[in-house]
């Protein structure tokens, strides 16, 4: 179940999840790093293939329905035009761009077989590097250091969520303003004829 959940999470995003899952696996010896890597590799690959297909089939219409995605799409298309294959191999390492970048490749009409080949390699690089990072960070920090690091991350997340909640609470509500009674329109002045 844990590997299926990891694959599903990686289907959508998941860098932090993969790091934490690998770290938990190392700390508890309950997760096999190879199975974790294979599951997030598959999930990441399939997720990007879906976004590529949506971009190819529906174009920018699909992206317009996602808040804030148009700006990310423009950035992704610019990088794709400038860096080509290198962009496809590395975009999943840039936070918040992955899904839009896959759609951008589809919108740019990249051949399906070429994207699938590059996507498969890139998903493997991504999965291997994040699983290894989580696994070896725990080994480097040790048990006590890992507990401090996880506690610090937990506190940072709670503080961030609290900050966002206060921001939303202090934001004025978007109630429509009452329109004042319109002032009477002066009638045009009459000119007397001589």
PDB file of C-alpha atoms in Angstrom:
ATOM      1  CA  UNK A   1       0.000   0.000   0.000  1.00  0.00           C
ATOM      2  CA  UNK A   2       2.803   2.416   0.863  1.00  0.00           C
ATOM      3  CA  UNK A   3       4.421   1.966  -2.542  1.00  0.00           C
ATOM      4  CA  UNK A   4       1.093   2.476  -4.329  1.00  0.00           C
ATOM      5  CA  UNK A   5       0.516   5.654  -2.299  1.00  0.00           C
ATOM      6  CA  UNK A   6       4.009   6.866  -3.206  1.00  0.00           C
ATOM      7  CA  UNK A   7       3.327   6.206  -6.902  1.00  0.00           C
ATOM      8  CA  UNK A   8       0.022   8.076  -6.710  1.00  0.00           C
ATOM      9  CA  UNK A   9       1.639  11.008  -4.931  1.00  0.00           C
ATOM     10  CA  UNK A  10       4.445  11.146  -7.505  1.00  0.00           C
ATOM     11  CA  UNK A  11       1.803  11.092 -10.260  1.00  0.00           C
ATOM     12  CA  UNK A  12       0.868  14.650  -9.219  1.00  0.00           C
ATOM     13  CA  UNK A  13       4.021  16.099  -7.593  1.00  0.00           C
ATOM     14  CA  UNK A  14       5.880  14.798  -4.604  1.00  0.00           C
ATOM     15  CA  UNK A  15       9.508  15.865  -4.102  1.00  0.00           C
ATOM     16  CA  UNK A  16       9.010  16.449  -0.379  1.00  0.00           C
ATOM     17  CA  UNK A  17       6.961  13.286   0.003  1.00  0.00           C
ATOM     18  CA  UNK A  18       9.637  11.166  -1.684  1.00  0.00           C
ATOM     19  CA  UNK A  19      12.362  12.661   0.504  1.00  0.00           C
ATOM     20  CA  UNK A  20      10.353  12.035   3.675  1.00  0.00           C
ATOM     21  CA  UNK A  21       9.312   8.524   2.607  1.00  0.00           C
ATOM     22  CA  UNK A  22      12.937   7.609   1.925  1.00  0.00           C
ATOM     23  CA  UNK A  23      14.030   9.140   5.212  1.00  0.00           C
ATOM     24  CA  UNK A  24      11.319   7.238   7.086  1.00  0.00           C
ATOM     25  CA  UNK A  25      12.338   4.061   5.281  1.00  0.00           C
ATOM     26  CA  UNK A  26      15.930   4.443   6.372  1.00  0.00           C
ATOM     27  CA  UNK A  27      14.996   5.346   9.938  1.00  0.00           C
ATOM     28  CA  UNK A  28      12.504   2.477  10.408  1.00  0.00           C
ATOM     29  CA  UNK A  29      13.794  -0.169   7.972  1.00  0.00           C
ATOM     30  CA  UNK A  30      10.160  -0.630   6.839  1.00  0.00           C
ATOM     31  CA  UNK A  31      10.566   0.719   3.295  1.00  0.00           C
ATOM     32  CA  UNK A  32      12.771  -0.805   0.635  1.00  0.00           C
ATOM     33  CA  UNK A  33      14.507   2.070  -1.216  1.00  0.00           C
ATOM     34  CA  UNK A  34      14.538   0.154  -4.523  1.00  0.00           C
ATOM     35  CA  UNK A  35      10.787  -0.513  -4.433  1.00  0.00           C
ATOM     36  CA  UNK A  36      10.176   3.089  -3.411  1.00  0.00           C
ATOM     37  CA  UNK A  37      12.313   4.346  -6.298  1.00  0.00           C
ATOM     38  CA  UNK A  38      10.533   2.117  -8.827  1.00  0.00           C
ATOM     39  CA  UNK A  39       7.087   3.141  -7.579  1.00  0.00           C
ATOM     40  CA  UNK A  40       7.746   6.898  -7.698  1.00  0.00           C
ATOM     41  CA  UNK A  41       9.521   6.486 -11.042  1.00  0.00           C
ATOM     42  CA  UNK A  42       6.408   4.900 -12.511  1.00  0.00           C
ATOM     43  CA  UNK A  43       4.048   7.399 -10.904  1.00  0.00           C
ATOM     44  CA  UNK A  44       6.068  10.385 -12.068  1.00  0.00           C
ATOM     45  CA  UNK A  45       6.385   9.016 -15.595  1.00  0.00           C
ATOM     46  CA  UNK A  46       2.650   8.301 -15.927  1.00  0.00           C
ATOM     47  CA  UNK A  47       1.661  11.676 -14.474  1.00  0.00           C
ATOM     48  CA  UNK A  48       3.779  13.566 -16.974  1.00  0.00           C
ATOM     49  CA  UNK A  49       2.484  11.452 -19.841  1.00  0.00           C
ATOM     50  CA  UNK A  50      -1.083  12.389 -18.879  1.00  0.00           C
ATOM     51  CA  UNK A  51      -0.223  16.114 -18.751  1.00  0.00           C
ATOM     52  CA  UNK A  52       1.598  15.828 -22.092  1.00  0.00           C
ATOM     53  CA  UNK A  53      -1.463  14.175 -23.650  1.00  0.00           C
ATOM     54  CA  UNK A  54      -3.811  16.826 -22.223  1.00  0.00           C
ATOM     55  CA  UNK A  55      -1.585  19.596 -23.587  1.00  0.00           C
ATOM     56  CA  UNK A  56      -1.385  17.940 -26.994  1.00  0.00           C
ATOM     57  CA  UNK A  57      -5.121  17.255 -27.208  1.00  0.00           C
ATOM     58  CA  UNK A  58      -6.634  20.375 -25.640  1.00  0.00           C
ATOM     59  CA  UNK A  59      -3.831  22.919 -26.018  1.00  0.00           C
ATOM     60  CA  UNK A  60      -3.876  26.087 -23.983  1.00  0.00           C
ATOM     61  CA  UNK A  61      -7.625  25.778 -23.265  1.00  0.00           C
ATOM     62  CA  UNK A  62      -6.904  23.149 -20.606  1.00  0.00           C
ATOM     63  CA  UNK A  63      -4.195  25.261 -18.991  1.00  0.00           C
ATOM     64  CA  UNK A  64      -6.372  28.378 -18.778  1.00  0.00           C
ATOM     65  CA  UNK A  65      -8.677  26.573 -16.362  1.00  0.00           C
ATOM     66  CA  UNK A  66      -5.890  26.170 -13.792  1.00  0.00           C
ATOM     67  CA  UNK A  67      -5.296  29.322 -11.704  1.00  0.00           C
ATOM     68  CA  UNK A  68      -1.826  30.799 -12.296  1.00  0.00           C
ATOM     69  CA  UNK A  69      -0.898  28.201 -14.898  1.00  0.00           C
ATOM     70  CA  UNK A  70      -0.756  30.552 -17.893  1.00  0.00           C
ATOM     71  CA  UNK A  71       2.266  32.420 -16.534  1.00  0.00           C
ATOM     72  CA  UNK A  72       4.017  29.126 -15.742  1.00  0.00           C
ATOM     73  CA  UNK A  73       3.109  27.851 -19.210  1.00  0.00           C
ATOM     74  CA  UNK A  74       4.720  30.862 -20.879  1.00  0.00           C
ATOM     75  CA  UNK A  75       7.879  30.285 -18.830  1.00  0.00           C
ATOM     76  CA  UNK A  76       7.898  26.569 -19.669  1.00  0.00           C
ATOM     77  CA  UNK A  77       7.448  27.177 -23.408  1.00  0.00           C
ATOM     78  CA  UNK A  78      10.289  29.711 -23.339  1.00  0.00           C
ATOM     79  CA  UNK A  79      12.605  27.212 -21.641  1.00  0.00           C
ATOM     80  CA  UNK A  80      11.528  24.453 -24.038  1.00  0.00           C
ATOM     81  CA  UNK A  81      12.340  26.611 -27.052  1.00  0.00           C
ATOM     82  CA  UNK A  82      15.687  27.635 -25.595  1.00  0.00           C
ATOM     83  CA  UNK A  83      16.950  24.363 -24.074  1.00  0.00           C
ATOM     84  CA  UNK A  84      14.957  21.573 -25.816  1.00  0.00           C
ATOM     85  CA  UNK A  85      16.012  18.103 -24.617  1.00  0.00           C
ATOM     86  CA  UNK A  86      17.834  19.459 -21.561  1.00  0.00           C
ATOM     87  CA  UNK A  87      14.609  21.133 -20.432  1.00  0.00           C
ATOM     88  CA  UNK A  88      12.629  17.890 -20.737  1.00  0.00           C
ATOM     89  CA  UNK A  89      15.268  16.042 -18.709  1.00  0.00           C
ATOM     90  CA  UNK A  90      15.375  18.629 -15.919  1.00  0.00           C
ATOM     91  CA  UNK A  91      12.006  20.394 -15.575  1.00  0.00           C
ATOM     92  CA  UNK A  92      10.735  18.036 -12.870  1.00  0.00           C
ATOM     93  CA  UNK A  93      13.509  19.286 -10.584  1.00  0.00           C
ATOM     94  CA  UNK A  94      12.024  22.810 -10.660  1.00  0.00           C
ATOM     95  CA  UNK A  95       9.295  23.110  -8.049  1.00  0.00           C
ATOM     96  CA  UNK A  96       5.835  23.997  -9.356  1.00  0.00           C
ATOM     97  CA  UNK A  97       6.656  23.717 -13.065  1.00  0.00           C
ATOM     98  CA  UNK A  98       6.526  19.965 -13.674  1.00  0.00           C
ATOM     99  CA  UNK A  99       2.901  19.437 -14.757  1.00  0.00           C
ATOM    100  CA  UNK A 100       2.707  22.623 -16.784  1.00  0.00           C
ATOM    101  CA  UNK A 101       6.026  21.787 -18.472  1.00  0.00           C
ATOM    102  CA  UNK A 102       4.689  18.412 -19.614  1.00  0.00           C
ATOM    103  CA  UNK A 103       1.616  20.123 -21.052  1.00  0.00           C
ATOM    104  CA  UNK A 104       3.895  22.680 -22.749  1.00  0.00           C
ATOM    105  CA  UNK A 105       5.734  19.854 -24.513  1.00  0.00           C
ATOM    106  CA  UNK A 106       2.395  18.552 -25.757  1.00  0.00           C
ATOM    107  CA  UNK A 107       1.257  22.005 -26.879  1.00  0.00           C
ATOM    108  CA  UNK A 108       4.571  22.425 -28.732  1.00  0.00           C
ATOM    109  CA  UNK A 109       3.675  19.232 -30.651  1.00  0.00           C
ATOM    110  CA  UNK A 110       6.768  17.314 -29.535  1.00  0.00           C
ATOM    111  CA  UNK A 111       6.479  13.767 -30.940  1.00  0.00           C
ATOM    112  CA  UNK A 112       4.860  11.389 -28.435  1.00  0.00           C
ATOM    113  CA  UNK A 113       7.638   8.769 -28.703  1.00  0.00           C
ATOM    114  CA  UNK A 114      10.385  11.337 -28.137  1.00  0.00           C
ATOM    115  CA  UNK A 115       8.681  12.820 -25.088  1.00  0.00           C
ATOM    116  CA  UNK A 116       7.948   9.345 -23.651  1.00  0.00           C
ATOM    117  CA  UNK A 117      11.611   8.302 -24.048  1.00  0.00           C
ATOM    118  CA  UNK A 118      12.980  11.490 -22.459  1.00  0.00           C
ATOM    119  CA  UNK A 119      10.286  11.471 -19.784  1.00  0.00           C
ATOM    120  CA  UNK A 120      11.145   7.888 -18.818  1.00  0.00           C
ATOM    121  CA  UNK A 121      14.822   8.763 -18.374  1.00  0.00           C
ATOM    122  CA  UNK A 122      14.038  11.991 -16.503  1.00  0.00           C
ATOM    123  CA  UNK A 123      11.540  10.275 -14.166  1.00  0.00           C
ATOM    124  CA  UNK A 124      14.202   7.695 -13.305  1.00  0.00           C
ATOM    125  CA  UNK A 125      16.799  10.375 -12.582  1.00  0.00           C
ATOM    126  CA  UNK A 126      14.294  12.276 -10.436  1.00  0.00           C
ATOM    127  CA  UNK A 127      13.156   9.205  -8.494  1.00  0.00           C
ATOM    128  CA  UNK A 128      16.682   7.932  -7.904  1.00  0.00           C
ATOM    129  CA  UNK A 129      18.052  11.278  -6.771  1.00  0.00           C
ATOM    130  CA  UNK A 130      15.245  12.100  -4.298  1.00  0.00           C
ATOM    131  CA  UNK A 131      15.097   8.598  -2.815  1.00  0.00           C
ATOM    132  CA  UNK A 132      18.889   8.584  -2.434  1.00  0.00           C
ATOM    133  CA  UNK A 133      18.882  12.082  -0.927  1.00  0.00           C
ATOM    134  CA  UNK A 134      16.279  11.153   1.697  1.00  0.00           C
ATOM    135  CA  UNK A 135      17.963   7.840   2.427  1.00  0.00           C
ATOM    136  CA  UNK A 136      21.461   9.234   2.856  1.00  0.00           C
ATOM    137  CA  UNK A 137      20.466  12.389   4.709  1.00  0.00           C
ATOM    138  CA  UNK A 138      19.106  10.210   7.527  1.00  0.00           C
ATOM    139  CA  UNK A 139      22.336   8.209   7.551  1.00  0.00           C
ATOM    140  CA  UNK A 140      24.348  11.409   7.701  1.00  0.00           C
ATOM    141  CA  UNK A 141      22.224  13.111  10.378  1.00  0.00           C
ATOM    142  CA  UNK A 142      21.809  10.051  12.578  1.00  0.00           C
ATOM    143  CA  UNK A 143      18.737   9.275  14.658  1.00  0.00           C
ATOM    144  CA  UNK A 144      18.899  12.346  16.908  1.00  0.00           C
ATOM    145  CA  UNK A 145      19.694  14.751  14.053  1.00  0.00           C
ATOM    146  CA  UNK A 146      16.837  13.313  11.996  1.00  0.00           C
ATOM    147  CA  UNK A 147      14.379  13.907  14.841  1.00  0.00           C
ATOM    148  CA  UNK A 148      15.554  17.523  15.133  1.00  0.00           C
ATOM    149  CA  UNK A 149      15.310  18.021  11.370  1.00  0.00           C
ATOM    150  CA  UNK A 150      11.798  16.538  11.172  1.00  0.00           C
ATOM    151  CA  UNK A 151      10.719  18.607  14.172  1.00  0.00           C
ATOM    152  CA  UNK A 152      12.089  21.756  12.537  1.00  0.00           C
ATOM    153  CA  UNK A 153      10.274  20.970   9.291  1.00  0.00           C
ATOM    154  CA  UNK A 154       7.044  20.365  11.222  1.00  0.00           C
ATOM    155  CA  UNK A 155       7.373  23.668  13.075  1.00  0.00           C
ATOM    156  CA  UNK A 156       8.136  25.507   9.822  1.00  0.00           C
ATOM    157  CA  UNK A 157       5.039  24.016   8.162  1.00  0.00           C
ATOM    158  CA  UNK A 158       2.813  24.956  11.117  1.00  0.00           C
ATOM    159  CA  UNK A 159       4.211  28.508  11.162  1.00  0.00           C
ATOM    160  CA  UNK A 160       3.706  28.885   7.419  1.00  0.00           C
ATOM    161  CA  UNK A 161       0.125  27.600   7.572  1.00  0.00           C
ATOM    162  CA  UNK A 162      -0.579  29.897  10.530  1.00  0.00           C
ATOM    163  CA  UNK A 163       0.865  32.861   8.630  1.00  0.00           C
ATOM    164  CA  UNK A 164      -1.317  32.082   5.597  1.00  0.00           C
ATOM    165  CA  UNK A 165      -4.403  31.690   7.805  1.00  0.00           C
ATOM    166  CA  UNK A 166      -3.780  35.083   9.430  1.00  0.00           C
ATOM    167  CA  UNK A 167      -3.254  36.648   5.996  1.00  0.00           C
ATOM    168  CA  UNK A 168      -6.541  35.255   4.730  1.00  0.00           C
ATOM    169  CA  UNK A 169      -8.356  36.262   7.929  1.00  0.00           C
ATOM    170  CA  UNK A 170      -7.076  39.866   7.753  1.00  0.00           C
ATOM    171  CA  UNK A 171      -7.875  40.210   4.054  1.00  0.00           C
ATOM    172  CA  UNK A 172     -10.966  42.373   3.559  1.00  0.00           C
ATOM    173  CA  UNK A 173     -13.963  40.452   2.355  1.00  0.00           C
ATOM    174  CA  UNK A 174     -14.911  40.809  -1.258  1.00  0.00           C
ATOM    175  CA  UNK A 175     -18.454  42.034  -0.700  1.00  0.00           C
ATOM    176  CA  UNK A 176     -19.831  44.199  -3.450  1.00  0.00           C
ATOM    177  CA  UNK A 177     -19.830  47.862  -2.577  1.00  0.00           C
ATOM    178  CA  UNK A 178     -23.184  49.560  -2.412  1.00  0.00           C
ATOM    179  CA  UNK A 179     -23.528  51.962  -5.230  1.00  0.00           C
ATOM    180  CA  UNK A 180     -24.374  55.527  -4.214  1.00  0.00           C
ATOM    181  CA  UNK A 181     -27.481  57.165  -5.580  1.00  0.00           C
ATOM    182  CA  UNK A 182     -26.506  58.698  -8.873  1.00  0.00           C
ATOM    183  CA  UNK A 183     -26.407  62.471  -8.963  1.00  0.00           C
ATOM    184  CA  UNK A 184     -28.959  64.074 -11.284  1.00  0.00           C
ATOM    185  CA  UNK A 185     -27.619  64.805 -14.710  1.00  0.00           C
ATOM    186  CA  UNK A 186     -27.849  68.512 -15.475  1.00  0.00           C
ATOM    187  CA  UNK A 187     -29.925  69.312 -18.505  1.00  0.00           C
ATOM    188  CA  UNK A 188     -28.147  71.068 -21.339  1.00  0.00           C
ATOM    189  CA  UNK A 189     -28.359  74.846 -21.150  1.00  0.00           C
ATOM    190  CA  UNK A 190     -30.824  76.448 -23.533  1.00  0.00           C
ATOM    191  CA  UNK A 191     -29.641  79.145 -25.766  1.00  0.00           C
ATOM    192  CA  UNK A 192     -32.129  81.851 -26.588  1.00  0.00           C
ATOM    193  CA  UNK A 193     -32.432  82.872 -30.164  1.00  0.00           C
ATOM    194  CA  UNK A 194     -32.147  86.640 -30.953  1.00  0.00           C
TER     195      UNK A 194
END
